[in-house]
Short mmCIF file of C-alpha atoms in Angstrom, two decimals:
data_model
loop_
_atom_site.label_atom_id
_atom_site.label_comp_id
_atom_site.label_asym_id
_atom_site.label_seq_id
_atom_site.Cartn_x
_atom_site.Cartn_y
_atom_site.Cartn_z
CA PRO A 30 -0.03 0.00 0.03
CA GLU A 31 2.76 2.50 0.75
CA ARG A 32 4.29 1.97 -2.73
CA GLU A 33 0.96 2.30 -4.38
CA ARG A 34 -0.20 5.34 -2.40
CA PRO A 35 1.48 8.00 -4.71
CA TYR A 36 -0.15 6.48 -7.77
CA ILE A 37 -3.55 6.17 -6.08
CA VAL A 38 -3.30 9.90 -5.14
CA ARG A 39 -2.42 10.84 -8.69
CA ASN A 40 -5.26 8.61 -10.06
CA ILE A 41 -7.90 10.34 -7.82
CA ALA A 42 -6.51 13.85 -8.58
CA ALA A 43 -6.33 13.23 -12.37
CA THR A 44 -9.79 11.67 -12.51
CA ARG A 45 -11.36 14.63 -10.65
CA ASP A 46 -9.52 17.02 -12.90
CA ALA A 47 -10.48 15.18 -16.08
CA MET A 48 -14.18 15.38 -15.05
CA GLY A 49 -13.90 19.08 -14.27
CA MET A 50 -14.02 18.49 -10.54
CA GLY A 51 -10.47 19.48 -9.56
CA GLU A 52 -9.65 21.42 -6.49
CA ALA A 53 -9.31 24.62 -8.44
CA THR A 54 -12.90 24.45 -9.76
CA LEU A 55 -14.77 23.15 -6.69
CA THR A 56 -15.82 24.88 -3.44
CA SER A 57 -17.63 23.44 -0.51
CA ASP A 58 -20.49 25.24 1.25
CA ALA A 59 -22.30 23.83 4.24
CA PHE A 60 -26.11 23.62 3.79
CA GLU A 61 -28.26 23.48 6.88
CA LEU A 62 -31.20 21.16 6.13
CA ASN A 63 -34.38 22.45 7.81
CA THR A 64 -36.93 19.76 8.36
CA ASP A 65 -39.19 21.65 10.65
CA LYS A 66 -42.15 22.68 8.46
CA ASP A 67 -43.03 25.55 10.81
CA LYS A 68 -39.70 27.23 10.15
CA ILE A 69 -39.89 26.95 6.38
CA ASP A 70 -40.55 30.32 4.78
CA LEU A 71 -42.81 29.58 1.78
CA VAL A 72 -43.17 33.23 0.94
CA ALA A 73 -39.33 33.78 0.63
CA ASN A 74 -39.26 30.64 -1.60
CA GLU A 75 -42.32 31.50 -3.66
CA ALA A 76 -40.55 31.11 -7.03
CA SER A 77 -39.34 27.62 -6.18
CA VAL A 78 -42.66 26.49 -4.68
CA ARG A 79 -44.63 27.87 -7.68
CA ASN A 80 -42.49 25.87 -10.00
CA ILE A 81 -42.91 22.50 -8.29
CA ARG A 82 -43.38 20.15 -11.20
CA ILE A 83 -46.55 18.07 -11.27
CA TRP A 84 -46.01 16.57 -14.75
CA ASP A 85 -43.55 13.68 -15.42
CA PRO A 86 -41.90 14.17 -18.87
CA SER A 87 -41.17 10.46 -19.15
CA ALA A 88 -42.41 8.32 -22.04
CA GLU A 89 -44.95 6.60 -19.77
CA VAL A 90 -46.73 9.86 -18.82
CA LEU A 91 -46.38 12.89 -21.04
CA GLY A 92 -44.79 10.77 -23.73
CA ARG A 93 -48.31 9.32 -24.20
CA THR A 94 -50.43 12.30 -23.22
CA PHE A 95 -48.83 14.81 -25.65
CA PRO A 96 -49.33 12.62 -28.70
CA GLN A 97 -52.97 11.82 -27.68
CA LEU A 98 -53.94 15.42 -27.21
CA GLN A 99 -51.62 17.40 -29.56
CA ARG A 100 -50.34 15.21 -32.38
CA VAL A 101 -53.39 16.49 -34.42
CA ARG A 102 -52.64 14.38 -37.50
CA ASP A 103 -51.22 10.88 -37.98
CA TYR A 104 -48.46 12.19 -40.20
CA TYR A 105 -47.02 14.11 -37.31
CA ARG A 106 -44.85 12.54 -34.64
CA ILE A 107 -44.02 13.65 -31.07
CA ASN A 108 -40.74 11.98 -30.32
CA ASP A 109 -40.27 12.96 -26.69
CA VAL A 110 -41.12 15.68 -24.12
CA ASP A 111 -38.43 18.00 -22.62
CA ILE A 112 -38.13 20.34 -19.69
CA ASP A 113 -37.16 24.06 -20.02
CA ARG A 114 -37.92 27.46 -18.50
CA TYR A 115 -39.52 30.48 -20.20
CA PRO A 116 -40.81 33.82 -18.95
CA LEU A 117 -44.57 33.52 -19.00
CA ASN A 118 -46.45 36.55 -17.94
CA GLY A 119 -43.31 38.09 -16.57
CA GLN A 120 -42.38 35.10 -14.33
CA THR A 121 -39.83 32.48 -15.11
CA THR A 122 -41.82 29.25 -15.36
CA GLN A 123 -40.77 25.65 -15.75
CA VAL A 124 -42.48 24.11 -18.78
CA VAL A 125 -42.76 20.87 -20.61
CA LEU A 126 -42.46 21.10 -24.36
CA SER A 127 -42.15 19.18 -27.71
CA VAL A 128 -42.53 19.68 -31.40
CA ARG A 129 -44.38 17.89 -34.16
CA ASP A 130 -41.94 16.20 -36.44
CA LEU A 131 -43.07 14.82 -39.79
CA ASN A 132 -43.86 11.10 -39.87
CA THR A 133 -43.46 10.34 -43.59
CA ALA A 134 -44.59 6.80 -43.15
CA ASN A 135 -48.10 7.91 -42.22
CA VAL A 136 -48.79 10.52 -44.92
CA PRO A 137 -52.33 9.85 -46.23
CA ARG A 138 -51.37 9.21 -49.88
CA ASP A 139 -48.97 6.46 -50.82
CA SER A 140 -47.06 8.05 -53.68
CA TRP A 141 -43.59 9.41 -54.42
CA ALA A 142 -44.99 12.91 -54.85
CA ALA A 143 -46.88 12.88 -51.55
CA GLU A 144 -43.87 11.60 -49.52
CA HIS A 145 -41.21 13.82 -51.16
CA LEU A 146 -42.94 16.85 -52.64
CA GLN A 147 -46.19 17.51 -50.80
CA TYR A 148 -45.69 16.45 -47.16
CA THR A 149 -42.29 18.05 -46.48
CA HIS A 150 -42.31 19.19 -42.91
CA GLY A 151 -43.76 19.01 -39.40
CA TYR A 152 -45.50 21.90 -37.77
CA GLY A 153 -45.32 23.82 -34.54
CA ALA A 154 -44.45 23.27 -30.92
CA ILE A 155 -46.37 22.23 -27.84
CA VAL A 156 -45.75 23.94 -24.51
CA ALA A 157 -47.42 23.57 -21.14
CA PRO A 158 -46.41 24.81 -17.68
CA ALA A 159 -45.06 22.03 -15.61
CA ASN A 160 -46.93 23.20 -12.49
CA ALA A 161 -50.46 23.53 -13.82
CA LYS A 162 -53.41 21.48 -15.15
CA GLU A 163 -56.91 21.99 -16.39
CA ASP A 164 -59.99 20.94 -14.38
CA SER A 165 -60.24 17.95 -16.65
CA GLY A 166 -56.78 16.88 -15.51
CA GLU A 167 -55.08 17.62 -18.82
CA PRO A 168 -51.98 19.88 -19.20
CA SER A 169 -52.73 23.65 -19.47
CA PHE A 170 -51.26 24.13 -22.94
CA VAL A 171 -49.97 27.69 -23.62
CA LEU A 172 -48.79 26.77 -27.09
CA ARG A 173 -50.94 24.30 -28.95
CA ASP A 174 -52.90 23.22 -31.98
CA VAL A 175 -52.49 23.63 -35.76
CA PRO A 176 -52.17 26.34 -36.77
CA ALA A 177 -50.33 27.43 -33.76
CA VAL A 178 -52.24 29.21 -30.92
CA SER A 179 -50.12 30.87 -28.29
CA ASP A 180 -51.42 32.28 -25.00
CA ALA A 181 -47.93 33.76 -24.26
CA PRO A 182 -46.16 36.41 -26.41
CA GLU A 183 -42.78 34.85 -25.56
CA LEU A 184 -43.88 31.68 -27.36
CA GLU A 185 -45.27 33.20 -30.58
CA LEU A 186 -44.01 31.28 -33.62
CA ASP A 187 -43.18 33.36 -36.69
CA GLU A 188 -41.97 30.22 -38.44
CA PRO A 189 -43.71 27.07 -37.22
CA ALA A 190 -42.60 24.76 -40.03
CA ILE A 191 -40.30 21.98 -38.88
CA TYR A 192 -38.09 20.84 -41.81
CA PHE A 193 -35.26 19.55 -39.68
CA GLY A 194 -35.89 17.33 -36.60
CA GLU A 195 -35.42 13.88 -35.12
CA ASN A 196 -35.77 10.60 -37.02
CA LEU A 197 -35.93 12.15 -40.40
CA SER A 198 -34.09 9.81 -42.89
CA SER A 199 -35.59 10.57 -46.36
CA TYR A 200 -35.11 13.46 -48.74
CA ILE A 201 -37.67 16.09 -49.80
CA MET A 202 -37.93 18.57 -52.63
CA THR A 203 -39.23 22.14 -52.52
CA GLY A 204 -40.00 24.74 -55.16
CA THR A 205 -41.59 22.08 -57.40
CA LYS A 206 -44.80 22.31 -59.34
CA GLN A 207 -46.45 20.25 -56.72
CA ARG A 208 -47.58 22.61 -53.86
CA GLU A 209 -46.28 21.90 -50.35
CA ILE A 210 -48.89 21.18 -47.70
CA ASP A 211 -48.37 23.48 -44.80
CA PHE A 212 -51.03 22.04 -42.60
CA GLN A 213 -54.61 20.88 -42.68
CA ASN A 214 -57.47 22.04 -40.47
CA ASP A 215 -61.27 22.47 -40.48
CA GLU A 216 -60.97 25.12 -43.08
CA GLY A 217 -59.17 22.81 -45.51
CA THR A 218 -55.64 22.32 -46.74
CA GLN A 219 -53.25 25.26 -46.37
CA TYR A 220 -50.18 25.49 -48.61
CA ALA A 221 -46.72 26.97 -48.23
CA ALA A 222 -43.55 27.54 -50.23
CA TYR A 223 -40.14 26.94 -48.63
CA ASP A 224 -38.12 30.15 -48.40
CA GLY A 225 -35.14 29.05 -46.28
CA LYS A 226 -31.35 28.82 -47.00
CA ASP A 227 -31.10 25.04 -47.18
CA GLY A 228 -31.27 22.91 -50.34
CA VAL A 229 -29.32 22.08 -53.53
CA ALA A 230 -30.73 23.53 -56.68
CA LEU A 231 -31.81 20.91 -59.27
CA ASP A 232 -31.20 23.25 -62.13
CA ASN A 233 -29.69 20.75 -64.62
CA ILE A 234 -30.06 17.11 -65.53
CA VAL A 235 -26.60 16.18 -64.20
CA LYS A 236 -27.59 17.15 -60.65
CA ARG A 237 -30.88 15.32 -60.97
CA ALA A 238 -29.14 12.16 -62.20
CA ALA A 239 -26.54 12.45 -59.43
CA PHE A 240 -29.28 12.55 -56.76
CA ALA A 241 -31.19 9.75 -58.44
CA LEU A 242 -28.03 7.66 -58.00
CA ARG A 243 -27.41 8.93 -54.53
CA PHE A 244 -30.86 7.79 -53.35
CA ALA A 245 -31.37 4.87 -55.75
CA ASP A 246 -34.50 6.53 -56.94
CA TYR A 247 -35.14 7.32 -60.58
CA ASN A 248 -38.05 9.84 -59.85
CA PRO A 249 -35.72 12.93 -59.57
CA VAL A 250 -34.82 12.36 -63.24
CA ILE A 251 -38.20 11.49 -64.74
CA SER A 252 -40.58 13.58 -62.73
CA ASN A 253 -42.20 16.45 -64.64
CA GLN A 254 -42.91 18.22 -61.30
CA ILE A 255 -39.32 19.37 -61.03
CA ASP A 256 -38.04 22.44 -62.71
CA GLY A 257 -35.14 24.88 -62.50
CA ASP A 258 -36.49 26.51 -59.34
CA SER A 259 -36.62 23.19 -57.44
CA LYS A 260 -34.26 22.23 -54.62
CA ILE A 261 -33.58 18.96 -52.84
CA HIS A 262 -33.11 18.76 -49.06
CA TYR A 263 -31.33 15.77 -47.35
CA VAL A 264 -29.51 15.04 -44.08
CA ARG A 265 -32.50 16.46 -42.28
CA ASP A 266 -32.07 14.52 -39.10
CA ILE A 267 -30.39 16.91 -36.71
CA ARG A 268 -28.12 14.37 -35.11
CA ASP A 269 -26.81 13.19 -38.56
CA ARG A 270 -26.38 16.78 -39.63
CA VAL A 271 -24.11 17.85 -36.76
CA GLU A 272 -22.10 14.56 -36.84
CA LEU A 273 -21.33 15.12 -40.52
CA LEU A 274 -20.13 18.70 -39.86
CA ALA A 275 -18.12 17.93 -36.70
CA PRO A 276 -17.40 14.16 -36.49
CA PHE A 277 -14.62 14.64 -33.94
CA LEU A 278 -17.23 15.45 -31.26
CA HIS A 279 -19.49 13.01 -29.46
CA TYR A 280 -23.17 13.93 -29.15
CA ASP A 281 -25.79 13.48 -26.45
CA ALA A 282 -28.60 11.08 -27.26
CA ASP A 283 -31.43 13.57 -26.47
CA PRO A 284 -31.58 16.80 -28.51
CA TYR A 285 -34.08 19.31 -27.16
CA PRO A 286 -35.98 22.17 -28.84
CA VAL A 287 -36.06 25.75 -27.70
CA ILE A 288 -38.12 28.63 -29.00
CA VAL A 289 -35.98 31.73 -29.79
CA ASP A 290 -37.15 34.86 -31.62
CA GLY A 291 -40.21 33.14 -33.03
CA ARG A 292 -38.30 30.09 -34.36
CA VAL A 293 -37.72 26.57 -33.19
CA GLN A 294 -34.05 25.73 -32.61
CA TRP A 295 -32.69 22.32 -31.74
CA VAL A 296 -29.84 22.14 -29.11
CA LEU A 297 -27.44 19.21 -28.92
CA ASP A 298 -24.85 18.76 -26.21
CA ALA A 299 -21.41 17.85 -27.69
CA TYR A 300 -18.54 16.33 -25.82
CA THR A 301 -14.77 16.06 -26.15
CA THR A 302 -13.41 12.79 -24.90
CA THR A 303 -10.15 10.74 -24.78
CA ASN A 304 -9.07 7.48 -23.22
CA MET A 305 -5.49 8.65 -22.84
CA TYR A 306 -5.75 11.16 -19.96
CA PRO A 307 -2.72 10.45 -17.73
CA TYR A 308 -3.67 8.50 -14.60
CA GLY A 309 -7.38 9.00 -15.25
CA GLN A 310 -9.86 6.26 -14.29
CA THR A 311 -11.98 4.88 -17.07
CA ALA A 312 -15.58 6.09 -16.91
CA ASP A 313 -18.44 3.75 -16.08
CA ILE A 314 -20.83 3.94 -19.06
CA SER A 315 -23.11 1.07 -18.15
CA GLN A 316 -26.04 3.41 -17.24
CA LEU A 317 -25.88 5.60 -20.37
CA THR A 318 -28.98 5.94 -22.61
CA ASP A 319 -29.07 3.91 -25.75
CA GLY A 320 -27.73 5.88 -28.64
CA SER A 321 -25.53 8.08 -26.44
CA GLY A 322 -22.43 9.46 -28.19
CA LEU A 323 -20.54 8.55 -25.01
CA ASP A 324 -20.93 4.77 -25.46
CA HIS A 325 -17.22 4.24 -25.88
CA ARG A 326 -14.14 3.92 -23.63
CA PHE A 327 -12.91 7.20 -22.15
CA ASN A 328 -11.29 8.62 -19.06
CA TYR A 329 -11.78 12.31 -19.86
CA VAL A 330 -14.95 14.14 -20.85
CA ARG A 331 -15.94 17.71 -21.24
CA ASN A 332 -19.25 19.27 -22.45
CA SER A 333 -17.18 21.45 -24.77
CA VAL A 334 -19.71 22.51 -27.41
CA LYS A 335 -23.38 23.28 -27.90
CA ALA A 336 -24.59 22.63 -31.36
CA VAL A 337 -27.75 24.60 -32.40
CA VAL A 338 -29.77 23.61 -35.48
CA ASP A 339 -32.46 25.82 -37.01
CA ALA A 340 -35.59 23.72 -37.50
CA TYR A 341 -36.67 25.64 -40.65
CA ASP A 342 -33.49 26.14 -42.67
CA GLY A 343 -31.11 23.68 -41.06
CA THR A 344 -28.41 26.33 -40.32
CA VAL A 345 -25.99 24.91 -37.70
CA ASP A 346 -24.02 26.98 -35.20
CA PHE A 347 -21.46 25.46 -32.87
CA TYR A 348 -20.84 27.38 -29.59
CA VAL A 349 -17.60 26.54 -27.68
CA MET A 350 -18.27 26.33 -23.96
#
């Protein structure tokens, strides 16, 4: 033990440092736990008490409730429900939120044009305070329905179309002779035309043939719905998109949406790792979520980057943390 002691000390110090918990970055503060309810000042802690969460965002609870109440159409998909905080009526409020991604497999018409030209995007976000419910027991949605209805100015969506999201594997085309379906409601079908930055122009037969080969699909070559103003959009899954742009980073398994300036943005946590940090102890990854970007051997990890993907035009920004 005496011979091993210096190496054990180095191992502990290096492991803490590699996980960002070295002595230089940590401070200790004593917290007096008060268990006497008569001495707890609820008024002084009103903000915390008001935000006590009554909704469980897990797949078993809101993962079923949100789709039942707010999916609206079978060709929309609510992948999961996330937690965030927004100023609602001037008060920072914890909310549960999600978006409606497109579920191409469930579009109502089984044709190439329907899957790739007409039904091109999901629509809108769903937000409910985590601390409130209706008399019926349902969440009190403050952003809901199609078209989007918002009870909070902070959540108004100027651009509700979701072209980039989770679990999107196929390509779409915009600017074709076939009109894009924006959404459908009691008033009928509403149409839209994509006006974002994304897309490769299909302005000559060589490009059309190249993409026909790329996707093993002859329709981009033979379709009379495509003209010089048409564009093709692919790599629309946000995880695939950031991994192609920065493959040297490792990404969290659960991207989450945020509403910023009237647009939906996806945020992905990205990590820097190595398995060669001197004296560092290998991390235990047995409890990680399936699909995590950290499902490999490492003894150093840092949440070094936030990747942000615009849900409408696919623009990606990487923020070094």
